[in-house]
PDB file of C-alpha atoms in Angstrom:
ATOM      1  CA  MET A   1      16.797  -6.085 -29.549  1.00 95.00           C
ATOM      2  CA  GLU A   2      18.079  -4.751 -32.294  1.00 95.00           C
ATOM      3  CA  ARG A   3      14.463  -5.722 -34.150  1.00 97.00           C
ATOM      4  CA  ALA A   4      12.507  -4.229 -30.881  1.00 98.00           C
ATOM      5  CA  LEU A   5      14.113  -1.057 -31.017  1.00 98.00           C
ATOM      6  CA  LEU A   6      13.191  -0.404 -34.808  1.00 98.00           C
ATOM      7  CA  GLU A   7      10.053  -1.250 -34.436  1.00 98.00           C
ATOM      8  CA  ALA A   8      10.190   0.839 -31.544  1.00 98.00           C
ATOM      9  CA  ARG A   9      11.857   3.943 -33.849  1.00 98.00           C
ATOM     10  CA  LYS A  10       8.689   2.821 -36.126  1.00 98.00           C
ATOM     11  CA  ALA A  11       5.875   3.568 -33.809  1.00 98.00           C
ATOM     12  CA  ALA A  12       7.360   6.592 -33.272  1.00 96.00           C
ATOM     13  CA  GLU A  13       7.242   7.691 -36.905  1.00 96.00           C
ATOM     14  CA  ARG A  14       3.231   7.002 -36.639  1.00 96.00           C
ATOM     15  CA  GLY A  15       3.108   9.154 -33.862  1.00 95.00           C
ATOM     16  CA  GLU A  16       2.468   6.075 -31.228  1.00 96.00           C
ATOM     17  CA  VAL A  17       4.474   5.960 -27.544  1.00 97.00           C
ATOM     18  CA  PRO A  18       7.720   4.318 -29.150  1.00 98.00           C
ATOM     19  CA  VAL A  19       8.269   0.980 -27.347  1.00 98.00           C
ATOM     20  CA  GLY A  20       8.703  -2.237 -29.548  1.00 98.00           C
ATOM     21  CA  ALA A  21       8.563  -6.038 -29.009  1.00 98.00           C
ATOM     22  CA  VAL A  22       9.501  -8.847 -30.502  1.00 98.00           C
ATOM     23  CA  VAL A  23       8.336 -12.516 -29.644  1.00 98.00           C
ATOM     24  CA  ALA A  24      11.356 -15.091 -30.835  1.00 98.00           C
ATOM     25  CA  CYS A  25      11.301 -19.004 -30.777  1.00 96.00           C
ATOM     26  CA  ALA A  26      14.800 -21.083 -31.260  1.00 91.00           C
ATOM     27  CA  GLY A  27      16.074 -18.009 -32.895  1.00 89.00           C
ATOM     28  CA  GLU A  28      13.478 -17.399 -35.101  1.00 96.00           C
ATOM     29  CA  ILE A  29      11.316 -14.131 -35.110  1.00 98.00           C
ATOM     30  CA  LEU A  30       7.768 -15.189 -34.738  1.00 97.00           C
ATOM     31  CA  ALA A  31       6.256 -11.676 -34.232  1.00 98.00           C
ATOM     32  CA  ALA A  32       7.531  -7.975 -34.019  1.00 98.00           C
ATOM     33  CA  ASP A  33       5.441  -4.787 -33.527  1.00 98.00           C
ATOM     34  CA  GLY A  34       5.557  -1.790 -31.655  1.00 98.00           C
ATOM     35  CA  ASN A  35       2.681   0.127 -29.671  1.00 98.00           C
ATOM     36  CA  ARG A  36      -0.193   0.721 -31.970  1.00 97.00           C
ATOM     37  CA  THR A  37      -2.690   1.786 -29.157  1.00 96.00           C
ATOM     38  CA  ARG A  38      -3.958   5.033 -31.498  1.00 94.00           C
ATOM     39  CA  GLU A  39      -4.118   3.442 -35.024  1.00 94.00           C
ATOM     40  CA  ARG A  40      -6.219   0.737 -33.852  1.00 94.00           C
ATOM     41  CA  ALA A  41      -7.865   2.066 -30.835  1.00 95.00           C
ATOM     42  CA  ASP A  42      -7.534  -0.497 -28.658  1.00 97.00           C
ATOM     43  CA  PRO A  43      -6.043   0.610 -25.520  1.00 97.00           C
ATOM     44  CA  SER A  44      -4.578  -3.018 -25.157  1.00 97.00           C
ATOM     45  CA  ALA A  45      -2.685  -2.864 -28.176  1.00 98.00           C
ATOM     46  CA  HIS A  46       0.717  -2.317 -26.580  1.00 98.00           C
ATOM     47  CA  ALA A  47       3.720  -3.762 -28.360  1.00 98.00           C
ATOM     48  CA  GLU A  48       4.382  -6.342 -26.289  1.00 98.00           C
ATOM     49  CA  MET A  49       0.337  -7.954 -26.637  1.00 98.00           C
ATOM     50  CA  LEU A  50       0.510  -7.226 -30.185  1.00 98.00           C
ATOM     51  CA  ALA A  51       3.546  -9.575 -30.405  1.00 98.00           C
ATOM     52  CA  ILE A  52       2.205 -12.080 -27.766  1.00 98.00           C
ATOM     53  CA  ARG A  53      -1.203 -12.774 -30.053  1.00 97.00           C
ATOM     54  CA  ARG A  54       0.948 -13.028 -33.417  1.00 98.00           C
ATOM     55  CA  ALA A  55       3.475 -15.430 -31.679  1.00 98.00           C
ATOM     56  CA  ALA A  56       0.348 -17.181 -30.224  1.00 97.00           C
ATOM     57  CA  ALA A  57      -1.236 -17.113 -33.439  1.00 96.00           C
ATOM     58  CA  VAL A  58       1.207 -18.122 -35.594  1.00 96.00           C
ATOM     59  CA  LEU A  59       2.279 -21.217 -33.334  1.00 96.00           C
ATOM     60  CA  GLY A  60      -1.313 -21.974 -32.869  1.00 96.00           C
ATOM     61  CA  THR A  61      -1.725 -22.255 -28.813  1.00 95.00           C
ATOM     62  CA  ASP A  62      -1.954 -20.068 -26.237  1.00 93.00           C
ATOM     63  CA  ARG A  63       1.396 -21.016 -24.109  1.00 95.00           C
ATOM     64  CA  LEU A  64       4.201 -20.192 -25.386  1.00 97.00           C
ATOM     65  CA  SER A  65       6.549 -21.384 -23.178  1.00 97.00           C
ATOM     66  CA  ASP A  66       9.324 -22.146 -25.471  1.00 97.00           C
ATOM     67  CA  CYS A  67       9.421 -18.394 -26.505  1.00 98.00           C
ATOM     68  CA  ASP A  68      11.390 -15.408 -25.530  1.00 98.00           C
ATOM     69  CA  LEU A  69       9.968 -11.620 -24.831  1.00 98.00           C
ATOM     70  CA  TYR A  70      12.899  -8.581 -26.163  1.00 98.00           C
ATOM     71  CA  VAL A  71      10.838  -5.047 -25.402  1.00 98.00           C
ATOM     72  CA  THR A  72      12.406  -1.684 -25.385  1.00 98.00           C
ATOM     73  CA  LEU A  73      10.908  -0.593 -22.451  1.00 98.00           C
ATOM     74  CA  GLU A  74      10.132  -2.167 -19.025  1.00 98.00           C
ATOM     75  CA  PRO A  75       6.326  -4.366 -19.258  1.00 98.00           C
ATOM     76  CA  CYS A  76       3.611  -2.434 -17.409  1.00 98.00           C
ATOM     77  CA  THR A  77       1.225  -4.095 -15.325  1.00 98.00           C
ATOM     78  CA  MET A  78      -1.571  -5.641 -17.946  1.00 98.00           C
ATOM     79  CA  CYS A  79       1.662  -6.571 -20.085  1.00 98.00           C
ATOM     80  CA  ALA A  80       3.346  -8.334 -17.495  1.00 98.00           C
ATOM     81  CA  GLY A  81       0.207 -10.341 -16.374  1.00 98.00           C
ATOM     82  CA  ALA A  82       0.120 -10.517 -20.087  1.00 98.00           C
ATOM     83  CA  ILE A  83       3.667 -12.571 -20.262  1.00 98.00           C
ATOM     84  CA  ALA A  84       2.567 -14.442 -17.287  1.00 98.00           C
ATOM     85  CA  TRP A  85      -0.614 -15.797 -18.928  1.00 98.00           C
ATOM     86  CA  ALA A  86       1.321 -16.779 -21.766  1.00 98.00           C
ATOM     87  CA  ARG A  87       4.105 -19.059 -20.212  1.00 98.00           C
ATOM     88  CA  LEU A  88       7.176 -16.979 -22.092  1.00 98.00           C
ATOM     89  CA  ARG A  89      10.520 -18.418 -20.740  1.00 98.00           C
ATOM     90  CA  ARG A  90      12.556 -15.385 -21.042  1.00 98.00           C
ATOM     91  CA  VAL A  91      11.923 -11.365 -20.919  1.00 98.00           C
ATOM     92  CA  TYR A  92      14.673  -9.304 -22.316  1.00 98.00           C
ATOM     93  CA  TYR A  93      14.111  -5.657 -21.245  1.00 98.00           C
ATOM     94  CA  GLY A  94      15.413  -2.163 -22.283  1.00 98.00           C
ATOM     95  CA  ALA A  95      14.941   0.686 -20.092  1.00 98.00           C
ATOM     96  CA  ALA A  96      13.339   0.851 -16.572  1.00 98.00           C
ATOM     97  CA  ASP A  97       9.929   1.977 -16.583  1.00 97.00           C
ATOM     98  CA  PRO A  98       9.313   3.621 -12.472  1.00 97.00           C
ATOM     99  CA  LYS A  99       6.284   5.478 -12.928  1.00 96.00           C
ATOM    100  CA  GLY A 100       4.786   2.443 -15.115  1.00 97.00           C
ATOM    101  CA  GLY A 101       6.225  -0.471 -15.275  1.00 98.00           C
ATOM    102  CA  ALA A 102       5.475  -3.635 -13.022  1.00 98.00           C
ATOM    103  CA  VAL A 103       8.575  -5.962 -13.357  1.00 98.00           C
ATOM    104  CA  GLU A 104      11.193  -4.403 -11.027  1.00 97.00           C
ATOM    105  CA  SER A 105       9.099  -1.205 -10.790  1.00 97.00           C
ATOM    106  CA  GLY A 106       4.929  -1.157  -8.879  1.00 97.00           C
ATOM    107  CA  VAL A 107       3.118  -4.108  -8.542  1.00 98.00           C
ATOM    108  CA  ARG A 108       6.423  -6.128  -9.203  1.00 98.00           C
ATOM    109  CA  PHE A 109       3.989  -8.750 -10.320  1.00 98.00           C
ATOM    110  CA  PHE A 110       6.458 -11.924 -10.864  1.00 98.00           C
ATOM    111  CA  SER A 111       6.941 -11.546  -7.209  1.00 97.00           C
ATOM    112  CA  SER A 112       3.533 -11.559  -6.416  1.00 97.00           C
ATOM    113  CA  PRO A 113       1.705 -15.005  -5.179  1.00 96.00           C
ATOM    114  CA  THR A 114      -0.958 -14.695  -7.642  1.00 97.00           C
ATOM    115  CA  CYS A 115       1.600 -14.713 -10.554  1.00 97.00           C
ATOM    116  CA  HIS A 116       1.118 -18.578 -11.700  1.00 95.00           C
ATOM    117  CA  HIS A 117       4.447 -17.820 -14.385  1.00 97.00           C
ATOM    118  CA  VAL A 118       7.541 -16.411 -13.812  1.00 98.00           C
ATOM    119  CA  PRO A 119       9.963 -15.926 -16.463  1.00 98.00           C
ATOM    120  CA  GLU A 120      13.903 -15.414 -16.370  1.00 98.00           C
ATOM    121  CA  ILE A 121      14.318 -11.766 -16.436  1.00 98.00           C
ATOM    122  CA  TYR A 122      17.216  -9.851 -17.868  1.00 98.00           C
ATOM    123  CA  ASP A 123      16.615  -6.193 -17.662  1.00 97.00           C
ATOM    124  CA  GLY A 124      19.023  -2.852 -19.271  1.00 97.00           C
ATOM    125  CA  ILE A 125      19.464  -4.648 -22.719  1.00 97.00           C
ATOM    126  CA  ARG A 126      20.390  -1.548 -24.874  1.00 97.00           C
ATOM    127  CA  ALA A 127      18.549   0.393 -22.040  1.00 97.00           C
ATOM    128  CA  MET A 128      20.260   4.009 -22.931  1.00 97.00           C
ATOM    129  CA  GLU A 129      18.920   3.832 -26.812  1.00 97.00           C
ATOM    130  CA  ALA A 130      15.383   2.614 -26.049  1.00 97.00           C
ATOM    131  CA  ALA A 131      14.986   5.616 -23.346  1.00 97.00           C
ATOM    132  CA  GLU A 132      16.796   8.090 -25.630  1.00 97.00           C
ATOM    133  CA  LEU A 133      13.794   7.277 -27.906  1.00 97.00           C
ATOM    134  CA  LEU A 134      11.229   7.656 -25.894  1.00 97.00           C
ATOM    135  CA  LYS A 135      13.095  10.699 -24.138  1.00 96.00           C
ATOM    136  CA  ALA A 136      13.032  12.465 -27.498  1.00 96.00           C
ATOM    137  CA  PHE A 137       9.504  11.321 -28.800  1.00 95.00           C
ATOM    138  CA  PHE A 138       7.864  13.192 -25.346  1.00 93.00           C
ATOM    139  CA  ALA A 139      10.195  16.159 -25.772  1.00 94.00           C
ATOM    140  CA  ALA A 140       8.867  17.033 -28.819  1.00 91.00           C
ATOM    141  CA  ARG A 141       5.415  16.744 -28.193  1.00 83.00           C
ATOM    142  CA  ARG A 142       5.835  19.589 -25.485  1.00 78.00           C
TER     143      ARG A 142
ATOM    144  CA  MET B   1     -24.431  -8.205 -14.996  1.00 95.00           C
ATOM    145  CA  GLU B   2     -26.885 -11.081 -16.419  1.00 95.00           C
ATOM    146  CA  ARG B   3     -25.703 -10.449 -19.813  1.00 97.00           C
ATOM    147  CA  ALA B   4     -22.166 -10.972 -18.570  1.00 98.00           C
ATOM    148  CA  LEU B   5     -23.273 -14.309 -16.792  1.00 98.00           C
ATOM    149  CA  LEU B   6     -25.031 -15.242 -20.100  1.00 98.00           C
ATOM    150  CA  GLU B   7     -21.323 -14.783 -21.394  1.00 98.00           C
ATOM    151  CA  ALA B   8     -19.668 -17.017 -19.094  1.00 98.00           C
ATOM    152  CA  ARG B   9     -22.136 -19.674 -19.464  1.00 98.00           C
ATOM    153  CA  LYS B  10     -21.818 -19.529 -23.312  1.00 98.00           C
ATOM    154  CA  ALA B  11     -17.813 -19.822 -22.569  1.00 98.00           C
ATOM    155  CA  ALA B  12     -18.275 -22.605 -20.332  1.00 96.00           C
ATOM    156  CA  GLU B  13     -20.147 -24.432 -23.547  1.00 96.00           C
ATOM    157  CA  ARG B  14     -16.919 -23.841 -25.627  1.00 96.00           C
ATOM    158  CA  GLY B  15     -14.851 -25.514 -22.797  1.00 95.00           C
ATOM    159  CA  GLU B  16     -13.555 -22.236 -21.704  1.00 96.00           C
ATOM    160  CA  VAL B  17     -13.040 -21.251 -18.209  1.00 97.00           C
ATOM    161  CA  PRO B  18     -16.764 -19.838 -17.750  1.00 98.00           C
ATOM    162  CA  VAL B  19     -16.318 -15.951 -17.436  1.00 98.00           C
ATOM    163  CA  GLY B  20     -18.282 -13.158 -18.942  1.00 98.00           C
ATOM    164  CA  ALA B  21     -17.972  -9.184 -19.629  1.00 98.00           C
ATOM    165  CA  VAL B  22     -19.947  -6.394 -20.787  1.00 98.00           C
ATOM    166  CA  VAL B  23     -19.055  -3.171 -21.469  1.00 98.00           C
ATOM    167  CA  ALA B  24     -22.137  -0.690 -21.324  1.00 98.00           C
ATOM    168  CA  CYS B  25     -21.998   3.391 -22.203  1.00 96.00           C
ATOM    169  CA  ALA B  26     -25.287   5.356 -21.326  1.00 91.00           C
ATOM    170  CA  GLY B  27     -27.542   2.442 -20.619  1.00 89.00           C
ATOM    171  CA  GLU B  28     -26.648   0.750 -23.804  1.00 96.00           C
ATOM    172  CA  ILE B  29     -24.567  -2.307 -24.030  1.00 97.00           C
ATOM    173  CA  LEU B  30     -21.319  -1.832 -26.632  1.00 97.00           C
ATOM    174  CA  ALA B  31     -19.806  -5.166 -26.308  1.00 98.00           C
ATOM    175  CA  ALA B  32     -20.254  -8.371 -24.251  1.00 98.00           C
ATOM    176  CA  ASP B  33     -18.123 -12.041 -24.859  1.00 98.00           C
ATOM    177  CA  GLY B  34     -16.455 -14.656 -22.908  1.00 98.00           C
ATOM    178  CA  ASN B  35     -13.285 -16.118 -22.158  1.00 98.00           C
ATOM    179  CA  ARG B  36     -11.916 -17.271 -25.504  1.00 97.00           C
ATOM    180  CA  THR B  37      -8.256 -18.230 -24.695  1.00 96.00           C
ATOM    181  CA  ARG B  38      -8.247 -21.424 -25.800  1.00 94.00           C
ATOM    182  CA  GLU B  39     -10.567 -20.902 -29.770  1.00 94.00           C
ATOM    183  CA  ARG B  40      -8.674 -17.998 -30.320  1.00 94.00           C
ATOM    184  CA  ALA B  41      -5.371 -19.061 -29.223  1.00 95.00           C
ATOM    185  CA  ASP B  42      -4.587 -15.920 -27.568  1.00 97.00           C
ATOM    186  CA  PRO B  43      -3.543 -15.985 -23.849  1.00 97.00           C
ATOM    187  CA  SER B  44      -5.157 -12.318 -23.718  1.00 97.00           C
ATOM    188  CA  ALA B  45      -8.361 -13.516 -24.690  1.00 98.00           C
ATOM    189  CA  HIS B  46     -10.213 -12.868 -21.511  1.00 98.00           C
ATOM    190  CA  ALA B  47     -13.874 -11.451 -21.468  1.00 98.00           C
ATOM    191  CA  GLU B  48     -12.635  -8.687 -20.318  1.00 98.00           C
ATOM    192  CA  MET B  49     -10.080  -7.567 -22.688  1.00 98.00           C
ATOM    193  CA  LEU B  50     -12.581  -9.171 -25.680  1.00 98.00           C
ATOM    194  CA  ALA B  51     -15.148  -6.819 -24.920  1.00 98.00           C
ATOM    195  CA  ILE B  52     -12.402  -3.658 -23.945  1.00 98.00           C
ATOM    196  CA  ARG B  53     -11.455  -3.719 -27.484  1.00 97.00           C
ATOM    197  CA  ARG B  54     -14.428  -4.555 -28.958  1.00 98.00           C
ATOM    198  CA  ALA B  55     -16.167  -1.416 -27.191  1.00 98.00           C
ATOM    199  CA  ALA B  56     -13.339   0.914 -28.077  1.00 97.00           C
ATOM    200  CA  ALA B  57     -13.371  -0.273 -31.953  1.00 96.00           C
ATOM    201  CA  VAL B  58     -16.845   0.609 -31.631  1.00 96.00           C
ATOM    202  CA  LEU B  59     -16.219   4.251 -30.185  1.00 96.00           C
ATOM    203  CA  GLY B  60     -13.086   4.592 -31.963  1.00 96.00           C
ATOM    204  CA  THR B  61     -11.351   5.623 -29.339  1.00 95.00           C
ATOM    205  CA  ASP B  62      -8.435   4.012 -27.052  1.00 93.00           C
ATOM    206  CA  ARG B  63     -10.277   6.035 -24.018  1.00 96.00           C
ATOM    207  CA  LEU B  64     -13.720   4.787 -23.039  1.00 97.00           C
ATOM    208  CA  SER B  65     -13.758   7.110 -20.051  1.00 97.00           C
ATOM    209  CA  ASP B  66     -17.811   7.420 -20.220  1.00 97.00           C
ATOM    210  CA  CYS B  67     -17.910   3.513 -19.696  1.00 98.00           C
ATOM    211  CA  ASP B  68     -18.704   0.769 -17.369  1.00 98.00           C
ATOM    212  CA  LEU B  69     -17.151  -2.652 -17.141  1.00 98.00           C
ATOM    213  CA  TYR B  70     -19.319  -5.624 -15.688  1.00 98.00           C
ATOM    214  CA  VAL B  71     -17.224  -8.911 -15.207  1.00 98.00           C
ATOM    215  CA  THR B  72     -17.914 -11.624 -13.351  1.00 98.00           C
ATOM    216  CA  LEU B  73     -14.847 -12.488 -11.752  1.00 98.00           C
ATOM    217  CA  GLU B  74     -12.583 -10.325 -10.023  1.00 98.00           C
ATOM    218  CA  PRO B  75     -10.013  -9.317 -12.735  1.00 98.00           C
ATOM    219  CA  CYS B  76      -6.741 -10.821 -13.030  1.00 98.00           C
ATOM    220  CA  THR B  77      -3.711  -8.509 -13.340  1.00 98.00           C
ATOM    221  CA  MET B  78      -3.517  -8.334 -17.060  1.00 98.00           C
ATOM    222  CA  CYS B  79      -7.054  -7.080 -17.214  1.00 98.00           C
ATOM    223  CA  ALA B  80      -6.863  -4.581 -14.228  1.00 98.00           C
ATOM    224  CA  GLY B  81      -3.955  -3.371 -16.183  1.00 98.00           C
ATOM    225  CA  ALA B  82      -6.395  -2.727 -19.443  1.00 98.00           C
ATOM    226  CA  ILE B  83      -9.308  -1.421 -17.613  1.00 98.00           C
ATOM    227  CA  ALA B  84      -6.961   1.430 -16.178  1.00 98.00           C
ATOM    228  CA  TRP B  85      -5.336   1.866 -19.922  1.00 98.00           C
ATOM    229  CA  ALA B  86      -9.275   2.045 -20.910  1.00 98.00           C
ATOM    230  CA  ARG B  87     -10.061   4.787 -18.491  1.00 98.00           C
ATOM    231  CA  LEU B  88     -13.164   2.684 -17.775  1.00 98.00           C
ATOM    232  CA  ARG B  89     -15.649   4.863 -15.378  1.00 98.00           C
ATOM    233  CA  ARG B  90     -17.104   1.842 -13.698  1.00 98.00           C
ATOM    234  CA  VAL B  91     -15.892  -1.874 -12.502  1.00 98.00           C
ATOM    235  CA  TYR B  92     -18.586  -3.912 -11.646  1.00 98.00           C
ATOM    236  CA  TYR B  93     -17.656  -7.694 -10.649  1.00 98.00           C
ATOM    237  CA  GLY B  94     -19.013 -10.557  -9.113  1.00 98.00           C
ATOM    238  CA  ALA B  95     -16.952 -13.531  -7.460  1.00 98.00           C
ATOM    239  CA  ALA B  96     -13.742 -12.830  -5.766  1.00 98.00           C
ATOM    240  CA  ASP B  97     -10.667 -14.371  -7.106  1.00 97.00           C
ATOM    241  CA  PRO B  98      -8.365 -14.514  -4.241  1.00 97.00           C
ATOM    242  CA  LYS B  99      -5.341 -16.804  -6.655  1.00 96.00           C
ATOM    243  CA  GLY B 100      -5.557 -14.936  -9.456  1.00 97.00           C
ATOM    244  CA  GLY B 101      -7.411 -11.394  -8.977  1.00 98.00           C
ATOM    245  CA  ALA B 102      -6.058  -8.246  -8.911  1.00 98.00           C
ATOM    246  CA  VAL B 103      -8.305  -5.927  -7.355  1.00 98.00           C
ATOM    247  CA  GLU B 104      -8.930  -6.932  -4.006  1.00 97.00           C
ATOM    248  CA  SER B 105      -6.858  -9.377  -4.271  1.00 97.00           C
ATOM    249  CA  GLY B 106      -3.346  -9.748  -4.851  1.00 97.00           C
ATOM    250  CA  VAL B 107      -1.384  -6.671  -6.574  1.00 98.00           C
ATOM    251  CA  ARG B 108      -4.500  -4.829  -6.007  1.00 98.00           C
ATOM    252  CA  PHE B 109      -3.638  -2.405  -8.879  1.00 98.00           C
ATOM    253  CA  PHE B 110      -5.826   0.137  -8.291  1.00 98.00           C
ATOM    254  CA  SER B 111      -3.998   1.193  -4.906  1.00 97.00           C
ATOM    255  CA  SER B 112      -0.508   1.096  -6.943  1.00 97.00           C
ATOM    256  CA  PRO B 113       0.723   4.695  -7.294  1.00 96.00           C
ATOM    257  CA  THR B 114       1.652   2.830 -10.837  1.00 97.00           C
ATOM    258  CA  CYS B 115      -1.955   2.803 -11.930  1.00 97.00           C
ATOM    259  CA  HIS B 116      -2.699   5.987 -13.414  1.00 95.00           C
ATOM    260  CA  HIS B 117      -6.652   5.714 -13.606  1.00 97.00           C
ATOM    261  CA  VAL B 118      -8.832   4.010 -10.703  1.00 98.00           C
ATOM    262  CA  PRO B 119     -12.236   3.474 -11.654  1.00 98.00           C
ATOM    263  CA  GLU B 120     -15.033   3.290  -8.832  1.00 98.00           C
ATOM    264  CA  ILE B 121     -15.206  -0.443  -7.892  1.00 98.00           C
ATOM    265  CA  TYR B 122     -18.310  -2.696  -6.935  1.00 98.00           C
ATOM    266  CA  ASP B 123     -17.733  -6.177  -5.936  1.00 97.00           C
ATOM    267  CA  GLY B 124     -20.154  -9.239  -4.998  1.00 96.00           C
ATOM    268  CA  ILE B 125     -22.575  -8.705  -7.808  1.00 97.00           C
ATOM    269  CA  ARG B 126     -24.416 -11.920  -8.103  1.00 97.00           C
ATOM    270  CA  ALA B 127     -21.047 -13.795  -6.709  1.00 97.00           C
ATOM    271  CA  MET B 128     -23.152 -16.419  -6.048  1.00 97.00           C
ATOM    272  CA  GLU B 129     -23.779 -17.325  -9.448  1.00 97.00           C
ATOM    273  CA  ALA B 130     -20.813 -16.437 -11.244  1.00 97.00           C
ATOM    274  CA  ALA B 131     -18.260 -18.554  -8.619  1.00 97.00           C
ATOM    275  CA  GLU B 132     -21.056 -21.581  -9.301  1.00 97.00           C
ATOM    276  CA  LEU B 133     -20.517 -21.789 -12.687  1.00 97.00           C
ATOM    277  CA  LEU B 134     -16.837 -21.484 -12.083  1.00 97.00           C
ATOM    278  CA  LYS B 135     -16.889 -24.328  -9.748  1.00 96.00           C
ATOM    279  CA  ALA B 136     -19.070 -26.492 -11.448  1.00 96.00           C
ATOM    280  CA  PHE B 137     -16.484 -25.972 -14.616  1.00 95.00           C
ATOM    281  CA  PHE B 138     -13.741 -27.236 -12.532  1.00 93.00           C
ATOM    282  CA  ALA B 139     -15.480 -30.070 -10.690  1.00 94.00           C
ATOM    283  CA  ALA B 140     -16.712 -31.527 -13.881  1.00 91.00           C
ATOM    284  CA  ARG B 141     -13.393 -31.169 -15.704  1.00 83.00           C
ATOM    285  CA  ARG B 142     -11.466 -33.214 -12.507  1.00 78.00           C
TER     286      ARG B 142
END
């Protein structure tokens, strides 16, 4: 999660919403990135999506069954869907996102019958730091 | 939708689940693609995601507010999330997907309070043809 927080800080420096994500397998980081929706002009370029896509490319498979995702913010609906498609084993996340999250908030996708893979979920990991980054970012923009 | 069906047929020829998508703006096709999850080793490479990402790249923005999406199958949870992030104006889709869809099925994302943009939805467009493609594809794999 240290690395995910670093990626979130780097995203903020780029003027992107500060969320960072890491995909790791057997103790090794396969991919790490932060939000890049503006830089890439890509509405899907959330930190989780970029890390998942990169890890899948590294492993040469669309199934990341032995991999874990670390992300500083509760994944949104799009990213929760991608997590299920990627068959990730575990998801560790930081701050909850009542307004846009889809794990403990919103559509709670992993509890839906249309979710065909449910990872183990660990929430609240260094949540205060992750939330502070977001709070400071949005406060500075007001 | 004709072009989306063509992309779905091309996906089947590549051994991919036959779903095709098009993003159009002011009567012009900006992007069209089919599923490429296997070819790209990318769990997020659904037809809709590829078409949305390509259209956003063409326009140089992560907001496709004046664009419409045509897709042969009801979007899944990931793609419904991406459609909302992309701020697409309208979504026209073919066959319903009770097992994996997220528009009229499953989490019905566009009716959720955590969905921050709701496109106009038109369902059942050439649904029989779209469903037949999927049926034939899965029948051939059994």
